Amino acid sequence: MRCSLSSVALSLALLSSAEPLLSPYNVHEKRTHIPSGWSLTRRHDPTSSIPLRFALKQRNIEGVGNHLYDVSHPKSPNYGKHWTAADIVRTFAPSDETVDIVRSWLIASGIDGERVALGRTKGWIQANVTVEEAEQLMNTEYNMYTHMSGKEHVACEVYYLPQHVQPHVDFVTPSVHFDAKLTRRSGGESAAPARDIQRVGFGTGPKTDDTVSGVMDGLEQCNEYITPTCLRTLYGLFYNPVATDKNSFGIVEYTPNSYVQRDLQMFARNYSADLIGKEPNLVWIDSNYAQTTHQDFPYHKESNLDLQYGMSLVTGNQTVSLYQTGDLPEGASFNNFLDAIDGSYCTFDGGDVPPRDPVYPDTRFGGYTGPEACGTVKPAYVISTSYSSNEADLSLFYAERQCTEYAKLGLMGITILYSSGDYGVAGNYGRCLNSSHIPNADGYIFNPTFPGTCPYVTSIGATMVRRTATVLDPETACMDQIYSGGGFSNYFALPEYQKDAVCHYLTNYPPDYPSSIWNSTGTSRAYPDISANGANYVVAVDGEFQRLYGTSCSSPVVGAIFTMINDARLALGKGPIGFVNPTIYSPEFADAFNDITEGNNPGCGTTGFNVTRGWDPVTGLGTLNFTKLLALWSSLP
Ligand SMILES: *[C@@H]1O[C@H](CO)[C@@H](O)[C@H](O)[C@H]1NC(C)=O
Ligand SMILES: *[C@@H]1O[C@H](CO)[C@@H](O)[C@H](O)[C@H]1NC(C)=O
Ligand SMILES: *[C@@H]1O[C@H](CO)[C@@H](O)[C@H](O)[C@H]1NC(C)=O
Ligand SMILES: *[C@@H]1O[C@H](CO)[C@@H](O)[C@H](O)[C@H]1NC(C)=O
Ligand SMILES: *[C@@H]1O[C@H](CO)[C@@H](O)[C@H](O)[C@H]1NC(C)=O
Ligand SMILES: *[C@@H]1O[C@H](CO)[C@@H](O)[C@H](O)[C@H]1NC(C)=O
Ligand SMILES: *[C@@H]1O[C@H](CO)[C@@H](O)[C@H](O)[C@H]1NC(C)=O
């Protein structure tokens, strides 16, 4: 028996090593369209060389959600027992088998060993090959695409991998991908070249209506003008932090957006005296960008809003880190930021995935010439980002890889917040998906935003005080200038923590839309999770007070509230709250939110979803009651 068993094992081993020659090729990734603004200009020169990068499948990654649940669910015995960065690498780094299979296939295909390199963190394999070799390896054709701006980009329409290699590779670059740089406000058009900055700030991001003057800092006018005083009253945020030296709160901004210290001080003098003389702790990520070139309003409103409100609500005693990401010529993607705070995520020895993510050093005029940030930045406990892109602009593999990175940050005790978008059920710029699932002016299918649809981030929607109401009345969904982003993912499955809430909504208030325009399966991740006021914010921008609107307003407010809860926990000798979703959806927390019951989130020629009792895909669980949340979270281990 023993003998025959081992001979079976042996022959299997032989079979698997012989497999490369027999393994059929399957489609690995395929693109259905060329992003707008780009056109195919020619076949790529077969003799030129390209760095082919293979994103290796991480080990145990399918278990990341369970691990996260284990440290984040309030009923779990391991609640709050967050992991170290070393635990993360040890658990998820690609296996030696994965590395060997991909490397052996390359070598067996005629790419000699010296041209094949494994990244320092083992996440990636790079092969220096000619275009002709790459085409043979992956049974594809590389073309040169040209953007209206003149910028060129190498890509293919589809590529194949051998069946036995496929399970070990997430994706290959360059291949079907165009870039995901956040060069425009709120992620904007994924195909926008970095230097096309003239239009940054238009179309999406916080909306503005008018210049305001002489706004009193009282509670009487919160239905027309929101100030920190209004927000403190709305959510009961009266708290003086005491563990400020242990605590941290980070706000991410993408160049060319930038904050202005003069404006922060003008805001401080009028609405937040304890910020007088205070500055954010500026952390540069792939950036040398002190914003002096573009002094116009559009470049300052997002960052000024985030900093003025984020800093004010945690009081001048709690330092806020500003993660200024990307330089002027290149810009940045969410991945540049993630690389900086987690060395295990960096794509290739500190480099990124060109052309998907901007690569540093950037030798262009005005570029950041330092080495790319890779695990060099210590992440804050709570990180708020008021930018988002369309889920449909990213390939499934790319979105999944980034999403599992958020799970790893959650494992380390970091709370990741993203605004849910300002176009209701539509995507950025109000675009919806056409029948090929591509965002388009003629689209009619709901267009979910990313990373809000990733089940491992907390997605923040927007509410408002009705014009006829006072600050003490219940808020409604935000329906002034913007509509709260919300809906159902087409990529990510419904997470365990959300099942009851979403099921309750779909059962009691079934949306009467055909399943052809939204993901009605009831099996997909729904967003947002919670919300906060997003209308009428009085913000100092370029020496004037303006009113701003958007889920951009809501995210830093939630970030500030969570940061104050962390303060109380740290003062008690406990850890930070980390990934909050399993907690906020738990029955014990059900009463800690102000349920929003009025409004909807129109888009795509519809009135969108309705706000209802309980969770809904417009305002999530509702807004926060700081007093109750503080008591509940202080009592958790
Ligand atoms: C690939 O090419 C680049 C630039 O041509 C070179 O710096 C690098 O060392 C090469 N890597 C390998 C593994 O050959
Ligand atoms: C929060 O909940 C407490 C306790 O129920 C309540 O007294 C308070 O009014 C609520 N605060 C806000 C701002 O709604
Ligand atoms: C900030 O710290 C100072 C000195 O400890 C203290 O007097 C003040 O009350 C604090 N302010 C707030 C808003 O907590
Ligand atoms: C408040 O803002 C106004 C601009 O609207 C400015 O003129 C004024 O100086 C500010 N108040 C203080 C106390 O700085
Ligand atoms: C969807 O939009 C894309 C991009 O504008 C276009 O290429 C594609 O043909 C459209 N699909 C359909 C079915 O109209
Ligand atoms: C709906 O969501 C599920 C789960 O994420 C996904 O498998 C399915 O493909 C989605 N349906 C459509 C039409 O996108
Ligand atoms: C929203 O509520 C209105 C009024 O009750 C109803 O007519 C409509 O069908 C609801 N919309 C959805 C998507 O369920």
PDB file of N, CA and C in Angstrom, residues 475-539:
ATOM      1  N   GLU A 475     -32.359  64.207   9.588  1.00  0.00           N
ATOM      2  CA  GLU A 475     -31.851  64.554   8.265  1.00  0.00           C
ATOM      3  C   GLU A 475     -32.530  63.677   7.203  1.00  0.00           C
ATOM      4  N   THR A 476     -32.354  64.073   5.941  1.00  0.00           N
ATOM      5  CA  THR A 476     -32.793  63.244   4.811  1.00  0.00           C
ATOM      6  C   THR A 476     -31.552  62.885   3.991  1.00  0.00           C
ATOM      7  N   ALA A 477     -31.744  62.035   2.988  1.00  0.00           N
ATOM      8  CA  ALA A 477     -30.639  61.789   2.052  1.00  0.00           C
ATOM      9  C   ALA A 477     -30.291  63.116   1.390  1.00  0.00           C
ATOM     10  N   CYS A 478     -29.049  63.297   1.006  1.00  0.00           N
ATOM     11  CA  CYS A 478     -28.644  64.542   0.362  1.00  0.00           C
ATOM     12  C   CYS A 478     -29.244  64.604  -1.042  1.00  0.00           C
ATOM     13  N   MET A 479     -30.056  65.644  -1.281  1.00  0.00           N
ATOM     14  CA  MET A 479     -30.676  65.803  -2.595  1.00  0.00           C
ATOM     15  C   MET A 479     -30.556  67.255  -3.034  1.00  0.00           C
ATOM     16  N   ASP A 480     -29.473  67.885  -2.615  1.00  0.00           N
ATOM     17  CA  ASP A 480     -29.219  69.270  -2.973  1.00  0.00           C
ATOM     18  C   ASP A 480     -27.875  69.264  -3.705  1.00  0.00           C
ATOM     19  N   GLN A 481     -27.870  69.645  -4.975  1.00  0.00           N
ATOM     20  CA  GLN A 481     -26.661  69.662  -5.814  1.00  0.00           C
ATOM     21  C   GLN A 481     -26.118  68.266  -6.152  1.00  0.00           C
ATOM     22  N   ILE A 482     -26.176  67.354  -5.207  1.00  0.00           N
ATOM     23  CA  ILE A 482     -25.615  66.019  -5.435  1.00  0.00           C
ATOM     24  C   ILE A 482     -26.564  64.961  -4.869  1.00  0.00           C
ATOM     25  N   TYR A 483     -26.401  63.728  -5.327  1.00  0.00           N
ATOM     26  CA  TYR A 483     -27.149  62.602  -4.780  1.00  0.00           C
ATOM     27  C   TYR A 483     -26.165  61.576  -4.228  1.00  0.00           C
ATOM     28  N   SER A 484     -26.495  61.024  -3.078  1.00  0.00           N
ATOM     29  CA  SER A 484     -25.606  60.081  -2.403  1.00  0.00           C
ATOM     30  C   SER A 484     -25.382  58.819  -3.253  1.00  0.00           C
ATOM     31  N   GLY A 485     -24.119  58.493  -3.523  1.00  0.00           N
ATOM     32  CA  GLY A 485     -23.809  57.289  -4.294  1.00  0.00           C
ATOM     33  C   GLY A 485     -24.229  56.037  -3.544  1.00  0.00           C
ATOM     34  N   GLY A 486     -24.864  55.099  -4.240  1.00  0.00           N
ATOM     35  CA  GLY A 486     -25.255  53.864  -3.573  1.00  0.00           C
ATOM     36  C   GLY A 486     -25.778  52.839  -4.558  1.00  0.00           C
ATOM     37  N   GLY A 487     -25.763  51.593  -4.138  1.00  0.00           N
ATOM     38  CA  GLY A 487     -26.268  50.535  -4.995  1.00  0.00           C
ATOM     39  C   GLY A 487     -25.609  49.203  -4.707  1.00  0.00           C
ATOM     40  N   PHE A 488     -25.430  48.418  -5.767  1.00  0.00           N
ATOM     41  CA  PHE A 488     -25.000  47.027  -5.632  1.00  0.00           C
ATOM     42  C   PHE A 488     -23.850  46.751  -6.605  1.00  0.00           C
ATOM     43  N   SER A 489     -22.802  46.136  -6.090  1.00  0.00           N
ATOM     44  CA  SER A 489     -21.603  45.859  -6.883  1.00  0.00           C
ATOM     45  C   SER A 489     -21.884  44.854  -8.001  1.00  0.00           C
ATOM     46  N   ASN A 490     -21.129  44.963  -9.082  1.00  0.00           N
ATOM     47  CA  ASN A 490     -21.142  43.904 -10.098  1.00  0.00           C
ATOM     48  C   ASN A 490     -19.939  42.977  -9.966  1.00  0.00           C
ATOM     49  N   TYR A 491     -19.022  43.291  -9.038  1.00  0.00           N
ATOM     50  CA  TYR A 491     -17.776  42.536  -8.903  1.00  0.00           C
ATOM     51  C   TYR A 491     -17.704  41.734  -7.599  1.00  0.00           C
ATOM     52  N   PHE A 492     -18.205  42.321  -6.510  1.00  0.00           N
ATOM     53  CA  PHE A 492     -17.927  41.737  -5.192  1.00  0.00           C
ATOM     54  C   PHE A 492     -19.183  41.120  -4.578  1.00  0.00           C
ATOM     55  N   ALA A 493     -18.980  39.981  -3.947  1.00  0.00           N
ATOM     56  CA  ALA A 493     -20.100  39.252  -3.337  1.00  0.00           C
ATOM     57  C   ALA A 493     -20.544  39.915  -2.039  1.00  0.00           C
ATOM     58  N   LEU A 494     -21.771  39.647  -1.671  1.00  0.00           N
ATOM     59  CA  LEU A 494     -22.354  40.168  -0.435  1.00  0.00           C
ATOM     60  C   LEU A 494     -21.583  39.623   0.763  1.00  0.00           C
ATOM     61  N   PRO A 495     -20.979  40.491   1.564  1.00  0.00           N
ATOM     62  CA  PRO A 495     -20.235  39.984   2.725  1.00  0.00           C
ATOM     63  C   PRO A 495     -21.192  39.535   3.830  1.00  0.00           C
ATOM     64  N   GLU A 496     -20.711  38.612   4.620  1.00  0.00           N
ATOM     65  CA  GLU A 496     -21.484  38.039   5.724  1.00  0.00           C
ATOM     66  C   GLU A 496     -22.103  39.115   6.633  1.00  0.00           C
ATOM     67  N   TYR A 497     -21.289  40.113   6.984  1.00  0.00           N
ATOM     68  CA  TYR A 497     -21.761  41.099   7.956  1.00  0.00           C
ATOM     69  C   TYR A 497     -22.978  41.887   7.463  1.00  0.00           C
ATOM     70  N   GLN A 498     -23.166  41.909   6.133  1.00  0.00           N
ATOM     71  CA  GLN A 498     -24.200  42.772   5.561  1.00  0.00           C
ATOM     72  C   GLN A 498     -25.459  41.998   5.172  1.00  0.00           C
ATOM     73  N   LYS A 499     -25.407  40.662   5.290  1.00  0.00           N
ATOM     74  CA  LYS A 499     -26.494  39.838   4.743  1.00  0.00           C
ATOM     75  C   LYS A 499     -27.867  40.211   5.299  1.00  0.00           C
ATOM     76  N   ASP A 500     -27.992  40.296   6.612  1.00  0.00           N
ATOM     77  CA  ASP A 500     -29.301  40.568   7.203  1.00  0.00           C
ATOM     78  C   ASP A 500     -29.831  41.929   6.777  1.00  0.00           C
ATOM     79  N   ALA A 501     -28.951  42.932   6.786  1.00  0.00           N
ATOM     80  CA  ALA A 501     -29.383  44.293   6.471  1.00  0.00           C
ATOM     81  C   ALA A 501     -29.875  44.375   5.025  1.00  0.00           C
ATOM     82  N   VAL A 502     -29.113  43.799   4.116  1.00  0.00           N
ATOM     83  CA  VAL A 502     -29.458  43.891   2.697  1.00  0.00           C
ATOM     84  C   VAL A 502     -30.692  43.050   2.402  1.00  0.00           C
ATOM     85  N   CYS A 503     -30.766  41.891   3.032  1.00  0.00           N
ATOM     86  CA  CYS A 503     -31.906  41.014   2.841  1.00  0.00           C
ATOM     87  C   CYS A 503     -33.187  41.699   3.333  1.00  0.00           C
ATOM     88  N   HIS A 504     -33.073  42.375   4.468  1.00  0.00           N
ATOM     89  CA  HIS A 504     -34.219  43.116   5.012  1.00  0.00           C
ATOM     90  C   HIS A 504     -34.696  44.160   4.002  1.00  0.00           C
ATOM     91  N   TYR A 505     -33.757  44.870   3.430  1.00  0.00           N
ATOM     92  CA  TYR A 505     -34.119  45.913   2.455  1.00  0.00           C
ATOM     93  C   TYR A 505     -34.775  45.298   1.214  1.00  0.00           C
ATOM     94  N   LEU A 506     -34.149  44.285   0.659  1.00  0.00           N
ATOM     95  CA  LEU A 506     -34.653  43.717  -0.603  1.00  0.00           C
ATOM     96  C   LEU A 506     -36.001  43.006  -0.398  1.00  0.00           C
ATOM     97  N   THR A 507     -36.220  42.488   0.792  1.00  0.00           N
ATOM     98  CA  THR A 507     -37.472  41.787   1.060  1.00  0.00           C
ATOM     99  C   THR A 507     -38.611  42.768   1.321  1.00  0.00           C
ATOM    100  N   ASN A 508     -38.315  43.794   2.106  1.00  0.00           N
ATOM    101  CA  ASN A 508     -39.390  44.707   2.508  1.00  0.00           C
ATOM    102  C   ASN A 508     -39.642  45.840   1.522  1.00  0.00           C
ATOM    103  N   TYR A 509     -38.613  46.215   0.790  1.00  0.00           N
ATOM    104  CA  TYR A 509     -38.765  47.330  -0.150  1.00  0.00           C
ATOM    105  C   TYR A 509     -38.186  46.952  -1.509  1.00  0.00           C
ATOM    106  N   PRO A 510     -38.669  45.874  -2.128  1.00  0.00           N
ATOM    107  CA  PRO A 510     -38.026  45.422  -3.363  1.00  0.00           C
ATOM    108  C   PRO A 510     -38.075  46.514  -4.443  1.00  0.00           C
ATOM    109  N   PRO A 511     -36.921  46.962  -4.933  1.00  0.00           N
ATOM    110  CA  PRO A 511     -36.915  48.009  -5.953  1.00  0.00           C
ATOM    111  C   PRO A 511     -37.599  47.492  -7.222  1.00  0.00           C
ATOM    112  N   ASP A 512     -38.491  48.293  -7.793  1.00  0.00           N
ATOM    113  CA  ASP A 512     -39.249  47.818  -8.949  1.00  0.00           C
ATOM    114  C   ASP A 512     -38.535  48.131 -10.267  1.00  0.00           C
ATOM    115  N   TYR A 513     -37.259  47.824 -10.340  1.00  0.00           N
ATOM    116  CA  TYR A 513     -36.501  48.025 -11.578  1.00  0.00           C
ATOM    117  C   TYR A 513     -36.208  46.674 -12.223  1.00  0.00           C
ATOM    118  N   PRO A 514     -36.189  46.646 -13.578  1.00  0.00           N
ATOM    119  CA  PRO A 514     -35.835  45.381 -14.234  1.00  0.00           C
ATOM    120  C   PRO A 514     -34.412  44.970 -13.874  1.00  0.00           C
ATOM    121  N   SER A 515     -34.188  43.686 -13.779  1.00  0.00           N
ATOM    122  CA  SER A 515     -32.863  43.218 -13.364  1.00  0.00           C
ATOM    123  C   SER A 515     -31.799  43.560 -14.407  1.00  0.00           C
ATOM    124  N   SER A 516     -32.229  44.048 -15.579  1.00  0.00           N
ATOM    125  CA  SER A 516     -31.242  44.423 -16.594  1.00  0.00           C
ATOM    126  C   SER A 516     -30.538  45.731 -16.258  1.00  0.00           C
ATOM    127  N   ILE A 517     -31.069  46.531 -15.313  1.00  0.00           N
ATOM    128  CA  ILE A 517     -30.385  47.805 -15.049  1.00  0.00           C
ATOM    129  C   ILE A 517     -29.692  47.870 -13.688  1.00  0.00           C
ATOM    130  N   TRP A 518     -29.806  46.820 -12.897  1.00  0.00           N
ATOM    131  CA  TRP A 518     -29.060  46.815 -11.617  1.00  0.00           C
ATOM    132  C   TRP A 518     -28.790  45.380 -11.215  1.00  0.00           C
ATOM    133  N   ASN A 519     -27.860  45.185 -10.319  1.00  0.00           N
ATOM    134  CA  ASN A 519     -27.549  43.833  -9.885  1.00  0.00           C
ATOM    135  C   ASN A 519     -28.557  43.423  -8.814  1.00  0.00           C
ATOM    136  N   SER A 520     -29.618  42.780  -9.275  1.00  0.00           N
ATOM    137  CA  SER A 520     -30.748  42.450  -8.399  1.00  0.00           C
ATOM    138  C   SER A 520     -30.609  41.067  -7.768  1.00  0.00           C
ATOM    139  N   THR A 521     -29.434  40.438  -7.929  1.00  0.00           N
ATOM    140  CA  THR A 521     -29.281  39.053  -7.480  1.00  0.00           C
ATOM    141  C   THR A 521     -29.415  38.908  -5.967  1.00  0.00           C
ATOM    142  N   GLY A 522     -29.191  39.994  -5.236  1.00  0.00           N
ATOM    143  CA  GLY A 522     -29.205  39.888  -3.777  1.00  0.00           C
ATOM    144  C   GLY A 522     -27.973  39.175  -3.246  1.00  0.00           C
ATOM    145  N   THR A 523     -26.995  38.973  -4.107  1.00  0.00           N
ATOM    146  CA  THR A 523     -25.777  38.281  -3.675  1.00  0.00           C
ATOM    147  C   THR A 523     -24.556  39.179  -3.797  1.00  0.00           C
ATOM    148  N   SER A 524     -24.783  40.462  -4.076  1.00  0.00           N
ATOM    149  CA  SER A 524     -23.601  41.312  -4.268  1.00  0.00           C
ATOM    150  C   SER A 524     -23.485  42.370  -3.174  1.00  0.00           C
ATOM    151  N   ARG A 525     -22.277  42.797  -2.946  1.00  0.00           N
ATOM    152  CA  ARG A 525     -21.944  43.802  -1.940  1.00  0.00           C
ATOM    153  C   ARG A 525     -22.757  45.058  -2.226  1.00  0.00           C
ATOM    154  N   ALA A 526     -23.397  45.591  -1.199  1.00  0.00           N
ATOM    155  CA  ALA A 526     -24.190  46.797  -1.343  1.00  0.00           C
ATOM    156  C   ALA A 526     -23.522  47.933  -0.583  1.00  0.00           C
ATOM    157  N   TYR A 527     -23.688  49.154  -1.060  1.00  0.00           N
ATOM    158  CA  TYR A 527     -23.062  50.317  -0.434  1.00  0.00           C
ATOM    159  C   TYR A 527     -24.022  51.494  -0.505  1.00  0.00           C
ATOM    160  N   PRO A 528     -23.885  52.554   0.310  1.00  0.00           N
ATOM    161  CA  PRO A 528     -22.841  52.781   1.315  1.00  0.00           C
ATOM    162  C   PRO A 528     -23.156  52.052   2.626  1.00  0.00           C
ATOM    163  N   ASP A 529     -22.227  52.170   3.588  1.00  0.00           N
ATOM    164  CA  ASP A 529     -22.431  51.544   4.891  1.00  0.00           C
ATOM    165  C   ASP A 529     -23.070  52.510   5.887  1.00  0.00           C
ATOM    166  N   ILE A 530     -22.589  53.732   5.884  1.00  0.00           N
ATOM    167  CA  ILE A 530     -23.115  54.757   6.806  1.00  0.00           C
ATOM    168  C   ILE A 530     -23.051  56.086   6.074  1.00  0.00           C
ATOM    169  N   SER A 531     -23.526  57.159   6.701  1.00  0.00           N
ATOM    170  CA  SER A 531     -23.477  58.449   6.026  1.00  0.00           C
ATOM    171  C   SER A 531     -23.281  59.585   7.028  1.00  0.00           C
ATOM    172  N   ALA A 532     -23.037  60.747   6.482  1.00  0.00           N
ATOM    173  CA  ALA A 532     -22.916  61.972   7.283  1.00  0.00           C
ATOM    174  C   ALA A 532     -23.302  63.129   6.376  1.00  0.00           C
ATOM    175  N   ASN A 533     -23.605  64.253   6.993  1.00  0.00           N
ATOM    176  CA  ASN A 533     -24.041  65.418   6.227  1.00  0.00           C
ATOM    177  C   ASN A 533     -23.076  65.742   5.075  1.00  0.00           C
ATOM    178  N   GLY A 534     -23.675  66.084   3.922  1.00  0.00           N
ATOM    179  CA  GLY A 534     -22.850  66.394   2.748  1.00  0.00           C
ATOM    180  C   GLY A 534     -23.349  67.604   1.973  1.00  0.00           C
ATOM    181  N   ALA A 535     -24.018  68.539   2.644  1.00  0.00           N
ATOM    182  CA  ALA A 535     -24.552  69.704   1.919  1.00  0.00           C
ATOM    183  C   ALA A 535     -24.265  70.995   2.658  1.00  0.00           C
ATOM    184  N   ASN A 536     -24.003  72.057   1.886  1.00  0.00           N
ATOM    185  CA  ASN A 536     -23.910  73.427   2.430  1.00  0.00           C
ATOM    186  C   ASN A 536     -22.698  73.692   3.316  1.00  0.00           C
ATOM    187  N   TYR A 537     -21.607  72.944   3.114  1.00  0.00           N
ATOM    188  CA  TYR A 537     -20.429  73.162   3.968  1.00  0.00           C
ATOM    189  C   TYR A 537     -19.788  74.510   3.656  1.00  0.00           C
ATOM    190  N   VAL A 538     -19.576  75.284   4.702  1.00  0.00           N
ATOM    191  CA  VAL A 538     -18.893  76.561   4.534  1.00  0.00           C
ATOM    192  C   VAL A 538     -17.380  76.288   4.584  1.00  0.00           C
ATOM    193  N   VAL A 539     -16.704  76.533   3.453  1.00  0.00           N
ATOM    194  CA  VAL A 539     -15.283  76.197   3.337  1.00  0.00           C
ATOM    195  C   VAL A 539     -14.528  77.418   2.817  1.00  0.00           C
TER     196      VAL A 539
END
